[in-house]
Coordinates of N, CA and C in Angstrom, one line a residue:
M6 N 0.8 -1.5 0.1 CA -0.2 0.2 -0.1 C 0.9 0.9 0.0
S7 N 1.6 1.2 1.0 CA 2.6 2.5 0.7 C 3.3 2.6 -0.7
S8 N 3.8 1.3 -1.2 CA 4.6 1.5 -2.5 C 3.7 2.2 -3.1
L9 N 2.3 2.0 -3.5 CA 1.4 2.0 -4.2 C 1.2 3.8 -3.9
H10 N 1.4 4.3 -3.0 CA 1.2 5.4 -2.4 C 2.0 6.3 -2.5
G11 N 3.3 5.7 -3.0 CA 4.7 6.2 -3.2 C 4.8 6.9 -5.0
I12 N 4.0 5.4 -5.6 CA 3.7 6.0 -7.0 C 2.7 7.3 -7.4
S13 N 2.1 6.6 -7.1 CA 1.0 8.1 -6.8 C 1.7 9.6 -6.6
A14 N 2.4 9.7 -6.2 CA 3.1 10.9 -5.3 C 4.1 11.5 -6.6
H15 N 5.1 10.1 -6.9 CA 5.7 10.6 -7.9 C 5.2 10.8 -9.7
L16 N 4.0 10.3 -9.9 CA 3.3 10.5 -10.8 C 2.5 11.7 -10.5
L17 N 1.9 12.6 -9.6 CA 1.4 13.3 -9.3 C 2.7 15.0 -9.5
L18 N 3.4 14.1 -8.7 CA 4.7 15.5 -9.8 C 5.5 15.4 -11.1
A19 N 5.4 14.5 -11.8 CA 5.3 14.9 -13.3 C 4.4 15.0 -13.6
F20 N 3.6 15.0 -13.8 CA 2.0 15.8 -14.2 C 2.1 17.5 -13.9
T21 N 2.7 17.8 -13.0 CA 2.4 19.0 -12.4 C 4.0 19.2 -12.7
L22 N 4.8 19.8 -12.5 CA 6.1 20.0 -14.0 C 5.5 19.8 -15.5
I23 N 5.2 18.9 -15.6 CA 4.6 19.0 -17.4 C 3.8 19.8 -17.5
A24 N 3.2 20.5 -16.7 CA 1.7 21.4 -16.6 C 2.4 22.3 -16.6
L25 N 3.9 22.7 -15.7 CA 4.3 24.1 -15.5 C 5.0 24.3 -16.4
T26 N 5.4 23.4 -17.3 CA 6.7 23.4 -18.3 C 5.8 23.9 -19.2
E27 N 5.0 23.5 -19.6 CA 3.8 23.7 -21.1 C 3.0 25.4 -20.9
S28 N 2.8 25.8 -19.4 CA 2.4 27.1 -19.2 C 3.5 27.9 -19.2
F29 N 5.0 27.7 -20.0 CA 6.1 28.8 -19.7 C 6.5 28.8 -21.3
A30 N 6.2 27.6 -22.0 CA 6.3 27.8 -23.2 C 5.3 28.3 -24.4
P31 N 5.6 29.5 -25.1 CA 4.8 30.3 -26.1 C 3.8 29.4 -26.9
T32 N 2.7 29.5 -27.1 CA 1.8 28.7 -28.2 C 1.9 29.3 -29.6
A33 N 1.9 27.6 -30.3 CA 1.9 27.9 -31.8 C 1.8 29.1 -32.4
P34 N 0.5 29.8 -32.4 CA 0.0 30.2 -32.9 C 0.6 31.9 -32.6
L35 N 1.3 31.7 -30.7 CA 1.9 32.6 -30.8 C 3.0 33.3 -31.4
T36 N 3.5 32.1 -31.7 CA 5.4 31.7 -32.4 C 5.0 32.5 -33.5
T37 N 3.3 31.6 -34.1 CA 3.6 31.6 -35.8 C 3.9 33.7 -36.2
F38 N 2.6 33.6 -34.6 CA 2.4 35.6 -35.6 C 4.0 36.4 -35.3
I39 N 5.0 36.1 -34.1 CA 5.9 36.4 -34.1 C 6.9 36.5 -35.1
Q40 N 7.0 35.3 -35.8 CA 8.0 34.8 -36.7 C 7.7 35.7 -38.0
S41 N 5.9 35.4 -38.0 CA 5.2 36.1 -39.2 C 5.0 37.7 -39.0
H42 N 5.2 38.2 -38.3 CA 5.5 39.3 -38.4 C 6.8 40.2 -38.3
H43 N 7.7 39.6 -37.8 CA 8.6 40.0 -37.9 C 9.6 39.7 -39.9
R44 N 9.0 38.7 -40.3 CA 9.1 39.1 -41.9 C 8.7 39.7 -42.6
T45 N 7.6 40.0 -42.3 CA 6.8 41.4 -42.9 C 7.5 42.0 -42.4
I46 N 7.8 42.7 -41.3 CA 8.5 44.5 -40.9 C 10.4 44.4 -42.0
H47 N 10.3 43.2 -42.5 CA 12.2 42.8 -43.3 C 11.6 42.8 -44.6
N48 N 10.6 42.3 -45.2 CA 10.4 42.6 -46.3 C 9.5 43.7 -46.7
S49 N 9.1 44.7 -46.4 CA 8.3 45.8 -46.3 C 9.4 46.6 -47.0
P50 N 8.4 47.0 -48.4 CA 8.9 48.5 -49.3 C 9.8 48.6 -48.5
S51 N 9.4 49.4 -47.9 CA 9.8 50.8 -46.9 C 11.0 50.6 -46.2
H52 N 11.5 49.3 -45.9 CA 12.4 49.0 -44.9 C 13.2 48.3 -45.6
G53 N 14.3 48.9 -45.1 CA 15.8 48.7 -45.9 C 16.0 50.2 -46.8
N54 N 15.4 51.4 -47.4 CA 15.6 52.2 -47.5 C 16.2 53.1 -47.0
A55 N 17.3 53.1 -47.1 CA 17.7 53.8 -46.0 C 17.5 55.4 -46.5
P56 N 17.9 56.6 -45.1 CA 17.3 57.9 -45.5 C 18.5 58.4 -46.5
Q57 N 17.5 59.5 -47.3 CA 19.0 59.9 -48.4 C 19.8 61.1 -48.0
P58 N 20.9 61.0 -47.8 CA 21.5 62.6 -47.3 C 21.0 62.9 -48.2
L59 N 21.1 64.1 -47.3 CA 21.1 65.8 -48.3 C 21.7 66.3 -48.8
R60 N 22.1 66.7 -49.7 CA 22.5 67.4 -50.4 C 22.7 68.8 -51.3
S61 N 23.4 69.6 -50.9 CA 23.8 70.4 -51.6 C 22.5 70.8 -52.9
S62 N 22.1 72.1 -53.3 CA 21.5 71.9 -55.2 C 22.3 72.0 -55.7
D63 N 21.8 71.1 -56.4 CA 22.4 71.2 -57.8 C 22.3 72.1 -59.0
W64 N 22.7 72.8 -60.5 CA 22.1 73.5 -60.8 C 22.0 72.7 -62.4
S65 N 21.5 71.2 -62.1 CA 21.1 70.5 -63.9 C 19.9 71.1 -64.2
D66 N 18.6 71.7 -63.6 CA 18.1 72.5 -63.8 C 17.5 73.8 -64.0
F67 N 19.1 74.5 -64.1 CA 19.5 75.7 -65.0 C 20.0 75.4 -66.7
A68 N 19.4 76.4 -67.2 CA 19.7 76.7 -68.5 C 21.2 77.3 -68.5
I69 N 22.2 78.1 -69.4 CA 23.2 78.3 -69.9 C 23.1 79.5 -70.3
L70 N 23.3 80.4 -70.2 CA 22.8 82.3 -70.3 C 23.8 81.7 -71.5
D71 N 23.1 82.4 -73.1 CA 24.2 82.5 -73.9 C 23.4 83.7 -74.6
D72 N 23.0 84.2 -74.4 CA 22.9 85.3 -75.0 C 23.4 86.4 -74.8
D73 N 24.8 86.9 -75.3 CA 25.9 87.9 -75.0 C 25.1 89.1 -75.5
D74 N 24.1 89.4 -76.2 CA 23.3 90.5 -76.7 C 23.5 91.6 -75.1
D75 N 22.8 90.4 -73.5 CA 22.5 91.4 -72.9 C 23.4 91.4 -71.9
F76 N 25.3 91.7 -72.6 CA 26.0 92.0 -72.2 C 27.0 92.8 -72.7
D77 N 26.9 94.4 -72.9 CA 27.8 95.0 -74.1 C 29.1 95.2 -73.7
V78 N 30.1 94.5 -73.8 CA 31.5 94.9 -73.4 C 32.9 95.5 -74.4
D79 N 33.2 96.4 -74.5 CA 33.7 97.2 -75.5 C 35.2 96.7 -75.7
L80 N 35.4 95.9 -76.6 CA 36.6 95.1 -76.1 C 38.1 96.0 -76.8
T81 N 37.6 96.9 -77.8 CA 38.6 97.4 -78.0 C 40.2 98.4 -77.6
P82 N 40.9 97.9 -77.9 CA 42.5 98.2 -77.9 C 42.3 99.6 -78.4
Y83 N 42.0 100.5 -77.3 CA 41.5 102.1 -78.1 C 43.0 102.2 -77.6
A84 N 43.8 103.7 -78.0 CA 45.0 103.8 -77.8 C 44.9 105.0 -77.0
D85 N 45.7 104.9 -75.9 CA 46.0 106.2 -75.0 C 46.1 107.6 -75.2
E86 N 45.8 108.8 -75.0 CA 45.7 110.3 -74.5 C 46.8 110.5 -75.2
N87 N 48.6 110.1 -75.2 CA 49.7 110.5 -75.2 C 50.1 109.8 -76.6
D88 N 49.7 109.1 -77.1 CA 49.8 108.3 -78.7 C 49.8 109.1 -79.4
P89 N 50.9 108.6 -80.6 CA 50.7 109.7 -81.3 C 49.5 109.5 -82.5
Q90 N 49.7 110.4 -83.0 CA 47.8 110.5 -83.8 C 48.1 109.3 -84.7
E91 N 48.9 109.2 -85.1 CA 48.9 108.0 -86.9 C 47.8 107.0 -85.6
R92 N 48.8 106.7 -84.6 CA 48.4 105.5 -83.7 C 46.9 105.9 -83.2
K93 N 46.7 106.9 -83.5 CA 44.8 107.0 -82.9 C 43.6 106.7 -84.2
A94 N 44.1 107.1 -85.2 CA 43.5 107.5 -86.5 C 43.8 105.7 -86.7
E95 N 44.9 105.3 -86.8 CA 44.8 103.6 -87.1 C 43.3 102.7 -86.3
I96 N 43.8 103.0 -84.7 CA 42.5 102.4 -84.6 C 41.5 102.7 -84.7
G97 N 40.8 104.6 -84.3 CA 39.5 103.9 -84.8 C 39.4 104.1 -86.1
M98 N 40.2 103.9 -87.3 CA 39.6 103.7 -88.7 C 38.6 102.2 -88.1
S99 N 38.6 101.5 -87.5 CA 38.0 100.6 -86.7 C 37.4 101.1 -85.6
V100 N 36.6 101.5 -85.8 CA 35.3 101.8 -84.7 C 34.6 102.5 -85.1
P101 N 33.6 102.6 -85.5 CA 32.2 102.7 -86.5 C 32.3 104.2 -86.1
A102 N 31.9 105.0 -87.3 CA 31.8 106.8 -86.6 C 30.8 106.9 -86.7
P103 N 30.4 107.9 -86.0 CA 28.7 108.1 -85.7 C 28.2 108.6 -86.4
T104 N 26.5 108.4 -86.5 CA 26.0 109.0 -88.5 C 25.2 110.5 -87.3
V105 N 24.9 110.8 -88.7 CA 24.8 112.2 -88.5 C 23.1 111.9 -89.3
S106 N 22.1 112.5 -88.3 CA 21.1 112.7 -88.8 C 20.4 113.6 -90.0
S107 N 21.2 114.2 -90.5 CA 20.8 115.0 -91.4 C 22.2 115.7 -92.2
N108 N 21.7 116.0 -93.1 CA 22.7 116.4 -93.8 C 23.2 118.3 -94.5
Y109 N 23.0 118.9 -93.4 CA 23.0 120.1 -94.0 C 24.5 120.6 -93.7
D110 N 24.5 121.7 -94.8 CA 25.8 122.2 -94.7 C 26.2 123.1 -93.3
P111 N 27.6 122.5 -93.2 CA 27.5 123.6 -91.6 C 27.5 125.6 -92.3
I112 N 26.8 126.0 -91.7 CA 27.0 127.6 -91.3 C 27.8 128.5 -90.3
Y113 N 29.2 128.9 -90.9 CA 30.3 129.2 -90.6 C 29.7 130.5 -90.2
V114 N 29.9 131.2 -89.2 CA 29.4 132.6 -89.1 C 30.3 133.4 -88.0
G115 N 30.5 134.6 -88.6 CA 31.8 135.7 -88.7 C 31.7 136.0 -87.0
L116 N 32.8 136.1 -86.9 CA 32.6 137.5 -85.4 C 31.4 138.8 -85.4
G117 N 31.0 138.1 -84.8 CA 30.3 139.9 -84.5 C 28.6 139.2 -84.8
E118 N 29.2 138.5 -86.1 CA 27.6 138.6 -86.7 C 26.3 137.1 -86.2
T119 N 25.0 137.5 -86.7 CA 24.7 136.7 -86.0 C 23.2 136.1 -87.0
L120 N 22.6 134.9 -87.1 CA 22.0 134.3 -87.7 C 19.8 134.7 -87.7
P121 N 19.0 134.8 -88.0 CA 17.8 134.4 -87.6 C 17.5 133.1 -87.2
L122 N 16.3 133.1 -86.4 CA 16.1 132.0 -85.7 C 15.5 130.5 -86.9
S123 N 15.6 129.9 -87.5 CA 15.0 128.8 -88.2 C 15.6 127.7 -87.9
E124 N 14.8 126.7 -88.6 CA 15.4 125.4 -88.3 C 16.6 124.9 -89.1
E125 N 16.4 125.8 -90.7 CA 17.4 125.5 -91.1 C 18.4 125.9 -90.7
N126 N 18.6 127.2 -90.2 CA 20.2 127.5 -89.1 C 20.8 126.9 -88.2
V127 N 19.3 126.4 -87.3 CA 20.4 125.8 -86.0 C 20.9 124.1 -86.9
E128 N 20.2 123.9 -87.6 CA 21.1 122.6 -88.4 C 22.0 122.9 -88.8
G129 N 22.1 124.0 -89.4 CA 23.6 124.6 -89.9 C 24.6 124.9 -89.2
V130 N 24.2 125.4 -88.0 CA 25.2 125.8 -87.0 C 25.6 125.2 -86.5
L131 N 24.8 123.6 -85.8 CA 25.1 122.7 -85.2 C 25.9 121.8 -86.2
A132 N 25.7 121.7 -87.3 CA 27.0 121.1 -87.9 C 28.7 121.9 -88.1
A133 N 28.3 123.3 -88.2 CA 29.3 124.0 -87.7 C 29.9 123.3 -86.9
C134 N 29.5 123.2 -86.1 CA 29.9 122.8 -83.9 C 30.5 121.9 -84.1
R135 N 29.8 120.7 -85.1 CA 30.2 119.1 -84.6 C 32.2 118.8 -85.0
E136 N 32.0 120.6 -86.1 CA 33.4 120.6 -86.7 C 34.4 120.9 -85.3
E137 N 33.9 122.6 -85.3 CA 35.1 123.9 -84.6 C 35.4 123.1 -83.1
I138 N 34.1 122.2 -82.5 CA 34.7 122.2 -81.1 C 34.2 120.1 -81.5
G139 N 34.7 119.6 -82.5 CA 35.0 118.4 -82.3 C 35.5 117.5 -81.6
T140 N 37.0 117.7 -80.7 CA 37.3 117.1 -80.4 C 36.4 116.3 -78.7
L141 N 35.1 117.5 -79.0 CA 34.4 116.7 -78.0 C 33.2 114.9 -78.7
F142 N 33.7 115.0 -80.0 CA 32.5 114.3 -81.1 C 33.7 113.0 -80.9
G143 N 33.0 112.4 -81.8 CA 33.7 110.9 -82.1 C 33.5 111.1 -84.0
Y144 N 34.0 111.9 -84.2 CA 33.5 112.4 -85.5 C 34.9 112.4 -86.4
T145 N 35.9 112.1 -85.7 CA 37.4 111.2 -86.6 C 37.6 110.6 -85.8
A146 N 38.4 110.0 -86.7 CA 39.0 108.4 -86.4 C 40.1 108.6 -85.1
E147 N 40.5 109.9 -84.6 CA 41.9 109.9 -83.9 C 41.4 109.9 -83.1
N148 N 39.8 110.7 -82.6 CA 39.0 110.9 -81.5 C 38.5 109.0 -81.3
R149 N 38.3 108.7 -82.4 CA 37.6 107.0 -81.6 C 38.6 106.4 -81.6
G150 N 39.7 107.0 -81.9 CA 40.9 106.1 -81.5 C 41.4 105.7 -80.1
V151 N 40.8 107.2 -79.5 CA 41.4 107.0 -77.6 C 39.9 106.7 -76.9
G152 N 38.8 106.4 -78.2 CA 37.5 105.7 -76.9 C 35.9 106.8 -77.0
I153 N 36.4 107.9 -77.8 CA 35.3 109.0 -77.9 C 34.9 108.5 -79.1
T154 N 33.6 108.0 -79.0 CA 32.5 108.1 -79.6 C 31.2 108.9 -79.9
G155 N 31.1 110.3 -78.9 CA 29.6 110.7 -79.1 C 29.6 111.1 -80.4
A156 N 28.5 111.7 -79.9 CA 27.6 112.7 -81.4 C 26.3 112.7 -80.7
V157 N 26.3 114.2 -81.8 CA 25.2 115.3 -81.0 C 23.5 115.6 -82.8
D158 N 22.4 115.7 -82.0 CA 21.8 115.3 -83.3 C 20.4 116.1 -83.2
F159 N 20.0 116.9 -84.0 CA 19.0 118.0 -83.8 C 17.7 117.3 -83.8
V160 N 16.6 117.3 -82.8 CA 15.8 116.5 -83.0 C 14.3 117.7 -83.3
E161 N 14.6 118.7 -82.6 CA 12.9 119.2 -83.4 C 13.2 121.0 -82.3
M162 N 12.5 121.8 -82.6 CA 12.4 123.1 -82.0 C 10.8 122.8 -81.2
D163 N 11.2 123.8 -80.3 CA 10.2 124.3 -79.2 C 10.2 125.2 -79.0
G164 N 9.3 125.9 -79.8 CA 9.2 127.4 -79.2 C 10.3 127.5 -80.4
P165 N 11.4 128.7 -79.5 CA 12.6 129.3 -79.4 C 13.9 128.2 -78.8
I166 N 13.1 127.2 -78.1 CA 14.7 126.5 -77.5 C 14.3 125.1 -78.2
V167 N 15.9 124.5 -78.5 CA 16.0 123.8 -79.6 C 16.5 122.6 -79.0
I168 N 16.1 121.3 -79.1 CA 16.3 119.8 -78.3 C 17.4 119.2 -79.0
L169 N 17.7 119.0 -78.5 CA 18.9 118.0 -79.3 C 19.0 116.6 -78.6
T170 N 19.3 115.4 -79.0 CA 20.2 114.3 -78.4 C 21.5 114.0 -78.1
L171 N 21.4 113.2 -77.3 CA 23.1 113.4 -77.3 C 23.5 111.4 -77.6
K172 N 24.1 111.5 -77.9 CA 24.8 109.4 -78.3 C 26.0 109.1 -78.6
G173 N 26.4 107.9 -77.8 CA 27.5 107.5 -77.9 C 28.3 108.0 -76.4
R174 N 30.4 107.4 -76.2 CA 30.6 107.9 -75.6 C 31.3 108.9 -75.5
Y175 N 31.5 109.9 -74.1 CA 32.4 111.2 -74.1 C 33.7 111.1 -73.0
W176 N 34.8 111.8 -73.2 CA 35.7 111.5 -72.2 C 35.1 112.7 -70.8
H177 N 34.4 113.9 -71.7 CA 33.9 115.0 -70.9 C 31.9 114.5 -70.5
Q178 N 31.9 115.1 -69.3 CA 30.6 114.7 -68.4 C 30.2 115.8 -69.8
R179 N 28.8 114.8 -69.7 CA 27.5 115.0 -70.6 C 26.5 116.5 -70.4
T180 N 26.3 117.1 -69.4 CA 26.2 118.5 -69.0 C 27.2 119.4 -69.7
T181 N 28.7 118.9 -69.4 CA 29.7 120.1 -70.3 C 29.3 120.2 -71.4
V182 N 29.3 118.6 -72.1 CA 29.1 118.8 -73.6 C 27.8 119.6 -74.2
L183 N 26.3 119.4 -73.3 CA 25.8 120.4 -73.5 C 25.2 121.6 -73.2
E184 N 26.3 122.0 -72.3 CA 27.4 123.5 -72.2 C 27.1 124.1 -73.4
R185 N 28.7 123.4 -73.9 CA 29.6 123.3 -74.9 C 28.7 124.4 -76.3
V186 N 27.5 122.9 -76.6 CA 27.1 122.5 -77.4 C 26.0 124.1 -77.7
K187 N 25.2 124.2 -76.2 CA 24.4 125.5 -75.9 C 25.2 126.4 -76.3
S188 N 26.1 127.2 -75.7 CA 27.3 128.0 -76.2 C 27.0 128.5 -77.3
Y189 N 27.6 127.4 -77.7 CA 28.0 127.9 -79.6 C 26.7 128.4 -80.3
I190 N 26.1 127.7 -80.1 CA 24.4 127.9 -81.1 C 24.3 129.5 -80.6
L191 N 23.4 129.4 -79.9 CA 23.2 131.4 -78.5 C 24.3 132.3 -79.1
E192 N 25.3 132.2 -78.7 CA 26.3 133.0 -79.7 C 25.9 133.5 -81.4
R193 N 25.1 132.8 -81.6 CA 24.8 132.4 -83.3 C 24.2 132.7 -83.5
I194 N 22.8 132.8 -83.0 CA 21.5 132.3 -82.9 C 20.7 133.3 -82.0
P195 N 20.8 134.3 -81.6 CA 21.0 135.5 -80.5 C 18.9 134.6 -80.2
E196 N 17.9 134.5 -80.9 CA 17.0 134.4 -80.5 C 16.5 132.8 -79.6
V197 N 17.3 132.0 -79.8 CA 17.4 130.8 -79.6 C 17.5 131.4 -77.6
I198 N 16.4 130.7 -76.9 CA 16.7 131.3 -75.8 C 17.1 129.8 -74.8
D199 N 16.9 128.6 -75.5 CA 17.6 127.3 -74.4 C 17.9 126.1 -75.3
V200 N 18.9 125.4 -74.8 CA 19.1 124.3 -75.6 C 19.2 123.1 -74.7
A201 N 18.3 121.9 -74.9 CA 18.0 121.1 -74.2 C 17.9 119.6 -74.5
V202 N 18.3 118.7 -74.0 CA 18.2 117.7 -75.1 C 16.0 116.3 -74.8
A203 N 16.3 115.5 -75.4 CA 15.5 115.3 -75.5 C 14.8 114.7 -74.1
D204 N 15.9 114.1 -73.6 CA 15.2 112.8 -72.1 C 16.6 113.5 -71.8
E205 N 16.0 113.6 -70.5 CA 17.1 114.4 -69.2 C 18.2 112.9 -68.5
W206 N 17.6 111.5 -68.7 CA 18.6 110.9 -68.9 C 20.2 110.2 -69.3
E207 N 19.9 111.1 -71.2 CA 20.9 110.9 -71.8 C 21.8 112.6 -71.2
L208 N 22.1 112.9 -70.1 CA 22.9 113.6 -69.2 C 23.5 112.9 -68.0
T209 N 23.1 111.7 -68.0 CA 23.8 110.7 -66.8 C 25.0 110.1 -67.3
D210 N 25.3 109.5 -65.8 CA 26.7 108.5 -66.1 C 26.4 107.3 -67.0
E211 N 25.3 107.0 -66.7 CA 24.7 105.8 -67.2 C 24.4 106.0 -68.8
A212 N 24.0 106.7 -69.3 CA 24.1 106.5 -70.6 C 24.9 106.9 -71.2
N213 N 26.5 107.8 -71.0 CA 27.7 107.1 -71.3 C 28.4 105.8 -71.6
E214 N 27.8 105.0 -70.8 CA 27.9 103.9 -70.8 C 27.3 102.9 -72.6
V215 N 26.7 103.3 -72.9 CA 25.7 102.7 -73.7 C 26.0 103.0 -75.4
F216 N 26.7 102.0 -76.2 CA 27.7 102.3 -77.3 C 27.3 101.4 -78.4

């Protein structure tokens, strides 16, 4: 009887140990879920795509500007003012002479003489002005050879006011050029009360860089 009691005790202990072991072991459904979830994470399209490093901006989308018309650069090797006249003229021959908008013959007025106000007289006196104070302008090859390409043209009469236009590059301030031309005309045609430009911008330094 005692032996049977001992066997029963051993069997009870064995069954207890088996029950405890099974209670701590993961069930098949839980094990399957963990393995399945692990595969899902590692096989996800987003997983394994490492964050792209930040890169500085590239210029692949920008077109190269090749329109040289936006940049007027004068590369003419002009002579120095102290160079011989022949050298200045040689270089100046390669620089286009400024055009003249009208073909009036110069009217030279003697000392103490004057002319009545008319458009023809203004044009004639202005033509003489281009020659007699020609160092201001680019009508001669020698002047163009040192970079002077300035020109003056008649625009219109506004009553007794003469309207002119200045173009090209001058060595002198454009306001100085206008004053010299104004004095020349007023001395010869006293009825003119003023000489002005069509656009005040023509008297700026910026205008002197347009060629």
